[in-house]
Coordinates of C-alpha atoms in Angstrom, one line a residue:
M1 CA 44.1 146.1 106.1
S2 CA 46.3 147.0 103.2
D3 CA 45.2 147.2 99.7
K4 CA 47.4 144.2 98.7
Y5 CA 45.6 142.3 101.7
E6 CA 42.2 143.3 100.4
E7 CA 43.0 142.3 97.1
G8 CA 44.6 139.2 97.9
M9 CA 41.3 138.3 99.8
K10 CA 39.4 139.0 96.6
T11 CA 41.5 136.7 94.6
R12 CA 42.0 134.2 97.1
R13 CA 37.9 133.7 97.4
R14 CA 37.8 133.9 93.4
V15 CA 40.5 131.0 93.3
L16 CA 39.6 128.8 96.1
G17 CA 35.7 129.4 96.7
E18 CA 34.1 131.2 99.6
S19 CA 33.7 128.2 101.9
Y20 CA 37.5 127.2 101.8
V21 CA 38.5 130.6 102.7
D22 CA 35.8 131.1 105.6
K23 CA 36.8 127.9 107.0
A24 CA 40.6 128.9 106.8
E25 CA 39.7 132.3 108.4
A26 CA 37.8 130.6 111.1
N27 CA 40.7 128.5 112.0
K28 CA 43.3 131.3 112.1
T29 CA 44.9 132.0 115.3
G30 CA 46.9 135.0 116.9
F31 CA 49.8 132.7 116.2
D32 CA 49.6 132.3 112.5
E33 CA 47.8 135.4 111.8
P34 CA 50.9 137.0 110.6
F35 CA 51.7 134.3 108.2
Q36 CA 48.3 134.2 106.9
T37 CA 48.5 138.0 106.1
L38 CA 51.9 137.3 104.5
I39 CA 50.5 134.7 102.0
T40 CA 47.5 136.7 101.3
E41 CA 49.1 139.9 100.6
G42 CA 51.9 138.1 98.7
A43 CA 50.8 134.9 97.2
W44 CA 47.3 136.1 96.4
G45 CA 47.3 140.0 96.6
T46 CA 50.5 140.3 94.5
V47 CA 51.3 137.1 92.3
W48 CA 47.9 135.5 91.8
A49 CA 46.3 139.2 91.3
S50 CA 48.6 140.0 88.7
D51 CA 47.2 140.2 85.0
G52 CA 50.2 139.2 83.7
I53 CA 49.0 135.6 82.8
S54 CA 45.5 134.2 83.1
L55 CA 44.4 132.3 86.2
R56 CA 44.1 129.1 84.3
E57 CA 47.9 129.3 83.4
R58 CA 48.9 130.3 87.2
S59 CA 47.0 127.0 88.2
M60 CA 49.1 124.8 85.8
L61 CA 52.4 126.5 86.9
T62 CA 51.3 126.4 90.4
L63 CA 50.7 122.4 90.3
A64 CA 53.9 122.1 88.4
L65 CA 56.0 123.6 90.9
L66 CA 54.2 122.0 94.0
A67 CA 54.9 118.6 92.3
A68 CA 58.2 119.4 91.4
L69 CA 59.4 120.5 94.6
G70 CA 57.4 117.6 96.4
N71 CA 55.2 119.9 98.2
F72 CA 52.0 117.5 97.9
D73 CA 49.9 118.7 100.6
E74 CA 48.5 121.7 98.5
I75 CA 48.1 119.9 95.2
P76 CA 44.4 118.8 96.1
M77 CA 43.5 122.4 97.1
H78 CA 44.7 123.7 94.0
I79 CA 43.3 120.9 91.7
R80 CA 40.0 121.9 93.5
A81 CA 40.8 125.4 92.3
T82 CA 41.0 124.5 88.7
A83 CA 37.2 124.2 88.7
R84 CA 37.2 128.2 89.0
T85 CA 40.4 128.9 87.2
G86 CA 39.7 127.1 84.0
A87 CA 42.4 124.8 84.2
S88 CA 41.3 121.5 82.5
K89 CA 42.1 117.7 83.5
Q90 CA 44.2 118.0 80.2
D91 CA 46.2 120.9 81.2
V92 CA 46.8 119.4 84.7
L93 CA 48.0 116.2 82.7
E94 CA 50.5 118.5 80.5
A95 CA 51.6 120.0 83.7
F96 CA 52.6 117.0 85.3
Q97 CA 54.1 115.5 82.2
H98 CA 56.4 118.5 82.2
V99 CA 57.3 117.5 85.8
A100 CA 58.0 114.0 85.0
V101 CA 60.5 115.2 82.5
Y102 CA 62.4 117.8 84.1
A103 CA 61.9 117.1 88.0
G104 CA 61.5 113.5 88.1
V105 CA 58.8 110.6 87.2
P106 CA 58.2 109.8 91.0
R107 CA 56.9 113.1 91.8
A108 CA 54.8 113.4 88.8
N109 CA 53.2 110.1 89.5
H110 CA 52.6 111.3 93.0
A111 CA 50.8 114.4 92.1
L112 CA 48.9 112.6 89.5
K113 CA 47.3 110.0 92.0
L114 CA 46.3 112.9 94.2
A115 CA 44.9 115.0 91.3
L116 CA 43.1 111.6 90.2
A117 CA 41.5 111.3 93.8
T118 CA 40.6 114.8 94.2
Y119 CA 38.8 114.8 90.8
A120 CA 37.1 111.8 92.0
E121 CA 36.1 113.6 95.2
M122 CA 35.1 116.6 93.1
E123 CA 32.8 114.6 91.2
L124 CA 30.8 113.0 94.4
D125 CA 30.3 116.8 95.3

């Protein structure tokens, strides 16, 4: 594997946690392996691995972008990741307030509901 892939896997494990990545890797098939390699190298090995901004800031940006674009499926995963990136509940609320003003209240509202449900699940774990 490439250096970007190796760096991406380290970053992905640091942000998402060992068990999440292990499960994703176990579910990988020959069909989606090229896609998994792409996101591991591009998203995790390039963007998330950059030291230009902190993991906390990346979490906030990622959550805001997911909400603003209506890509709600990954919000719970990235809320869980805040336990490792240092983004607080207040940080997430601030990010979603920006979404409300700049991308629309309904998207921010839905993202906030997902965050609240995910935080409640995290407290049970």
